[in-house]
Coordinates of C-alpha atoms in Angstrom, one line a residue:
X120 CA 9.6 -9.9 -30.1
X121 CA 8.5 -6.4 -31.3
X122 CA 5.8 -6.3 -28.6
X123 CA 8.4 -7.2 -25.9
X124 CA 10.6 -4.4 -27.2
X125 CA 7.8 -1.9 -27.0
X126 CA 7.0 -3.1 -23.5
X127 CA 10.6 -2.6 -22.4
X128 CA 10.6 0.9 -23.8
X129 CA 7.5 1.7 -21.7
X130 CA 9.1 0.4 -18.6
X131 CA 12.3 2.4 -19.3
X132 CA 10.2 5.5 -20.0
X133 CA 8.3 5.2 -16.7
X134 CA 11.6 4.6 -14.8
X135 CA 13.2 7.6 -16.4
X136 CA 10.6 9.8 -14.7
X137 CA 11.6 8.6 -11.2
X138 CA 13.5 10.8 -8.9
X139 CA 17.0 9.5 -8.0
X140 CA 16.9 7.8 -4.6
X141 CA 19.2 7.9 -1.6
X142 CA 20.0 4.7 0.3
X143 CA 19.8 5.3 4.0
X144 CA 21.0 2.9 6.7
X145 CA 19.8 3.1 10.3
X146 CA 19.9 1.0 13.4
X147 CA 16.6 -0.5 14.5
X148 CA 16.2 -3.1 17.3
X149 CA 20.0 -3.5 17.2
X150 CA 20.1 -4.4 13.5
X151 CA 21.3 -2.4 10.5
X152 CA 18.3 -1.7 8.3
X153 CA 17.9 0.4 5.2
X154 CA 15.4 2.4 3.3
X155 CA 15.4 4.3 0.0
X156 CA 14.3 7.9 -0.1
X157 CA 13.4 10.4 -2.8
X158 CA 12.5 14.1 -2.4
X159 CA 9.7 15.7 -4.4
X160 CA 10.3 18.2 -7.2
X161 CA 10.9 21.7 -5.9
X162 CA 11.6 20.4 -2.4
X163 CA 12.1 23.2 0.1
X164 CA 13.8 22.2 3.3
X165 CA 12.1 25.1 5.1
X166 CA 8.6 23.9 4.3
X167 CA 7.0 20.9 6.2
X168 CA 6.8 18.1 3.7
X169 CA 4.5 15.0 3.7
X170 CA 5.9 11.5 3.7
X171 CA 4.7 8.4 1.8
X172 CA 5.9 4.9 2.9
X173 CA 5.7 2.3 0.1
X174 CA 6.3 -1.3 1.4
X175 CA 7.4 -4.0 -1.0
X176 CA 5.7 -7.4 -1.5
X177 CA 6.9 -10.7 -0.2
X178 CA 10.0 -11.9 -2.0
X179 CA 10.7 -8.4 -3.4
X180 CA 13.0 -5.6 -2.2
X181 CA 12.8 -1.8 -1.7
X182 CA 14.4 -1.3 -5.1
X183 CA 11.7 -3.4 -6.8
X184 CA 9.0 -1.5 -5.0
X185 CA 10.5 1.8 -6.1
X186 CA 10.2 0.7 -9.7
X187 CA 6.8 -1.0 -9.3
X188 CA 4.8 1.5 -7.3
X189 CA 6.1 4.6 -9.1
X190 CA 5.4 6.7 -6.0
X191 CA 8.5 8.7 -6.8
X192 CA 7.3 9.5 -10.3
X193 CA 6.7 13.3 -10.3
X194 CA 3.9 12.8 -12.8
X195 CA 2.0 11.2 -9.9
X196 CA 3.6 12.5 -6.7
X197 CA 4.7 16.2 -6.7
X198 CA 4.3 16.9 -3.0
X199 CA 5.7 14.2 -0.7
X200 CA 9.0 12.5 0.3
X201 CA 8.8 8.9 -0.8
X202 CA 10.2 6.2 1.5
X203 CA 10.8 2.5 0.5
X204 CA 11.8 0.4 3.6
X205 CA 13.5 -2.9 3.0
X206 CA 12.2 -5.9 4.9
X207 CA 14.4 -8.5 6.4
X208 CA 14.3 -11.7 4.4
X209 CA 12.1 -9.8 1.9
X210 CA 8.9 -9.8 4.1
X211 CA 7.1 -8.0 6.9
X212 CA 5.8 -8.3 10.4
X213 CA 2.3 -9.8 10.3
X214 CA 3.2 -12.6 7.9
X215 CA 3.1 -16.0 9.6
X216 CA 6.3 -16.9 11.4
X217 CA 8.0 -13.5 10.8
X218 CA 9.6 -12.3 14.0
X219 CA 11.1 -8.9 13.0
X220 CA 9.9 -5.8 14.7
X221 CA 8.9 -3.8 11.6
X222 CA 6.5 -1.6 13.6
X223 CA 9.6 -0.3 15.5
X224 CA 11.5 0.0 12.2
X225 CA 8.8 2.2 10.8
X226 CA 8.8 4.3 13.9
X227 CA 12.6 4.6 13.7
X228 CA 12.4 5.8 10.1
X229 CA 10.0 8.5 11.1
X230 CA 12.4 9.6 13.8
X231 CA 15.3 9.5 11.4
X232 CA 13.4 11.5 8.8
X233 CA 12.5 14.1 11.5
X234 CA 16.1 14.6 12.4
X235 CA 17.1 15.3 8.7
X236 CA 14.1 17.1 7.2
X237 CA 11.2 19.3 8.2
X238 CA 8.4 16.7 7.7
X239 CA 4.7 17.4 8.0
X240 CA 3.9 15.0 10.8
X241 CA 0.1 15.4 10.2
X242 CA 0.6 14.0 6.7
X243 CA 2.5 10.7 6.8
X244 CA 0.9 7.9 4.7
X245 CA 1.5 4.2 4.0
X246 CA 0.9 2.0 0.9
X247 CA 2.3 -1.4 0.0
X248 CA 1.9 -4.5 -2.1
X249 CA 0.8 -8.0 -0.9
X250 CA 2.8 -8.6 2.3
X251 CA 3.6 -4.9 2.3
X252 CA -0.1 -4.2 2.0
X253 CA -0.8 -6.5 4.9
X254 CA 1.8 -4.6 6.9
X255 CA -0.1 -1.4 6.2
X256 CA -3.0 -3.0 8.0
X257 CA -0.7 -4.0 10.9
X258 CA 0.3 -0.3 11.2
X259 CA -3.3 0.9 11.0
X260 CA -4.2 -1.5 13.8
X261 CA -1.3 -0.6 16.0
X262 CA -2.2 1.7 19.0
X263 CA 0.7 4.0 18.4
X264 CA 1.5 4.0 14.6
X265 CA -2.2 4.4 13.8
X266 CA -2.0 7.8 15.5
X267 CA 1.1 8.9 13.5
X268 CA 0.1 7.7 10.0
X269 CA -2.8 9.7 8.5
X270 CA -4.1 7.3 5.8
X271 CA -3.4 3.8 4.3
X272 CA -3.7 2.3 0.8
X273 CA -2.8 -1.4 0.6
X274 CA -2.7 -3.1 -2.8
X275 CA -3.4 -6.8 -3.1
X276 CA -3.0 -6.9 0.6
X277 CA -2.3 -10.1 2.6
X278 CA -4.3 -9.7 5.8
X279 CA -3.3 -12.8 7.8
X280 CA -5.3 -13.7 10.9
X281 CA -4.3 -16.4 13.4
X282 CA -7.1 -18.9 13.9
X283 CA -7.3 -22.0 16.1
X284 CA -10.2 -23.5 14.4
X285 CA -11.4 -23.8 10.8
X286 CA -10.8 -20.8 8.6
X287 CA -14.1 -18.9 7.9
X288 CA -13.1 -16.0 5.6
X289 CA -16.5 -14.4 5.6
X290 CA -16.9 -14.2 9.4
X291 CA -13.5 -14.5 11.0
X292 CA -12.8 -12.0 13.8
X293 CA -10.1 -9.6 12.7
X294 CA -8.0 -8.4 15.7
X295 CA -7.3 -4.6 15.5
X296 CA -6.6 -2.0 18.2
X297 CA -6.0 1.4 16.6
X298 CA -5.3 4.4 18.7
X299 CA -7.8 6.5 17.0
X300 CA -11.1 6.3 15.1
X301 CA -11.9 7.5 11.5
X302 CA -8.9 5.9 9.9
X303 CA -8.9 6.5 6.1
X304 CA -8.5 3.2 4.2
X305 CA -8.3 2.5 0.5
X306 CA -7.8 -1.1 -0.8
X307 CA -7.2 -2.4 -4.3
X308 CA -7.7 -6.1 -5.3
X309 CA -8.0 -8.2 -8.4
X310 CA -10.8 -10.6 -8.8
X311 CA -8.4 -13.1 -10.5
X312 CA -5.8 -12.8 -7.7
X313 CA -4.5 -16.4 -7.3
X314 CA -2.0 -15.6 -4.5
X315 CA -4.1 -13.6 -2.0
X316 CA -7.6 -14.8 -3.1
X317 CA -10.4 -12.3 -3.2
X318 CA -12.6 -14.7 -1.3
X319 CA -9.9 -15.5 1.3
X320 CA -9.0 -18.9 2.7
X321 CA -6.3 -20.7 4.5
X322 CA -2.7 -19.8 3.6
X323 CA 0.6 -20.4 5.5
X324 CA -1.4 -22.1 8.3
X325 CA -3.3 -18.9 9.0
X326 CA -6.5 -17.5 7.6
X327 CA -7.0 -14.7 5.0
X328 CA -10.4 -13.0 5.4
X329 CA -12.3 -12.4 2.3
X330 CA -11.6 -8.9 1.0
X331 CA -15.3 -7.8 1.2
X332 CA -15.3 -9.0 4.9
X333 CA -12.0 -7.2 5.6
X334 CA -13.1 -3.9 4.1
X335 CA -16.6 -4.0 5.7
X336 CA -14.8 -4.5 9.0
X337 CA -12.9 -1.3 8.4
X338 CA -16.1 0.6 7.6
X339 CA -17.6 -0.8 10.9
X340 CA -14.5 0.1 12.9
X341 CA -14.6 3.6 11.5
X342 CA -18.2 4.0 12.7
X343 CA -19.6 4.1 9.2
X344 CA -22.9 2.6 7.9
X345 CA -22.5 -0.8 6.3
X346 CA -24.3 0.7 3.2
X347 CA -21.9 1.6 0.4
X348 CA -22.0 3.5 -2.8
X349 CA -20.7 1.8 -5.9
X350 CA -19.6 3.2 -9.2
X351 CA -17.7 2.1 -12.2
X352 CA -14.2 3.6 -12.3
X353 CA -14.1 6.2 -15.0
X354 CA -12.5 4.9 -18.2
X355 CA -12.9 1.2 -17.4
X356 CA -15.4 -1.5 -17.9
X357 CA -14.1 -4.1 -15.4
X358 CA -13.4 -2.0 -12.3
X359 CA -15.8 -0.9 -9.6
X360 CA -15.2 1.5 -6.7
X361 CA -17.0 1.0 -3.4
X362 CA -17.2 3.8 -1.0
X363 CA -18.4 4.0 2.7
X364 CA -19.2 7.2 4.6
X365 CA -21.2 10.3 4.1
X366 CA -20.9 14.0 4.8
X367 CA -17.5 14.8 6.1
X368 CA -16.7 11.1 6.1
X369 CA -17.6 10.5 2.5
X370 CA -15.2 8.0 1.0
X371 CA -13.3 7.5 4.2
X372 CA -13.2 3.8 3.4
X373 CA -12.9 2.8 -0.2
X374 CA -12.3 -0.4 -2.2
X375 CA -11.3 -0.7 -5.8
X376 CA -12.2 -4.0 -7.4
X377 CA -10.7 -5.0 -10.8
X378 CA -12.4 -8.2 -11.9
X379 CA -9.8 -9.0 -14.5
X380 CA -6.3 -8.7 -12.9
X381 CA -4.3 -11.1 -10.8
X382 CA -1.9 -10.4 -7.9
X383 CA -0.7 -7.1 -9.4
X384 CA -0.1 -3.4 -8.7
X385 CA -2.6 -2.0 -11.2
X386 CA -0.9 -0.2 -14.0
X387 CA -1.7 0.7 -17.6
X388 CA 2.0 0.3 -18.6
X389 CA 4.2 -2.8 -18.5
X390 CA 5.6 -3.6 -15.0
X391 CA 7.3 -6.5 -13.3
X392 CA 3.9 -7.6 -12.1
X393 CA 1.8 -7.5 -15.3
X394 CA 4.4 -8.9 -17.7
X395 CA 4.4 -12.2 -15.9
X396 CA 2.9 -15.1 -17.8
X397 CA -0.9 -15.1 -17.6
X398 CA -1.0 -11.5 -16.2
X399 CA -2.2 -8.4 -18.0
X400 CA -2.1 -4.7 -17.7
X401 CA -4.9 -3.0 -15.8
X402 CA -7.3 -0.5 -17.3
X403 CA -6.2 2.1 -14.8
X404 CA -3.2 3.2 -12.7
X405 CA -3.5 2.7 -8.9
X406 CA -0.7 5.2 -8.0
X407 CA -2.5 8.5 -8.9
X408 CA -5.6 7.2 -7.2
X409 CA -3.6 6.5 -4.0
X410 CA -1.9 9.9 -4.2
X411 CA -5.3 11.7 -4.6
X412 CA -6.6 9.8 -1.6
X413 CA -3.7 10.7 0.5
X414 CA -3.9 14.4 -0.4
X415 CA -7.5 14.5 1.1
X416 CA -6.4 13.3 4.5
X417 CA -4.3 14.5 7.4
X418 CA -4.2 14.0 11.2
X419 CA -6.3 16.5 13.2

């Protein structure tokens, strides 16, 4: 009981650092949709400000992603507007049988933000968990949105691929038609993920590529050598960072593999993910790594 009380205090302490959010309703594809928004500390309306999209996982909401990802925590994010879109029926385009036009919704949010704020259109970023992580890949592969979003960082991403024959996670062709090359991509995954398995496989009558195959495909798509550099993440003994690219492209594609965690947003404090039965806190926080990655990239 005492440990649960301490855990609750940690969650409350983290939440207390979050900036208060606004709830914004817009029309998209003839439907009322909403997103949550926070402004960074010392926001100046006269200064072009970056934007970070944070997409929730399947079965969750924008409010839950606000709490889970901590993108609005000024301890991590002191420079960007944070946006938490809400998916219809708690999921996103790209998930099997989902018919909503969330690519258009994302575009409409960018237009809406541009009408209200001076945003830095060269520094718009996207992260997300599970189905929301998979939707980051949908955006990165879209001919238009890939030219408007500078970098992507899916967490425990669900990268569904339609297949007419047997699912072969290590070799399946992954459709992707981005409108530019050299797209920065950072992916996090747990070796014990029992929802979106690291080695891929059939799910919801479609195929999930293995995560190594998916990330190698992004390195190839970005024109990078298949050779990678690997290093243990500082301060951990169960997490390896793989990087592709050299010279100006060093670390353009990155993968953070935590062998211990399950289907979680990695965090060192208690969260709605890691307090579930059988889950555990990670040995690192994903959010500051994501923020650092975003700060390194912008559209030319």
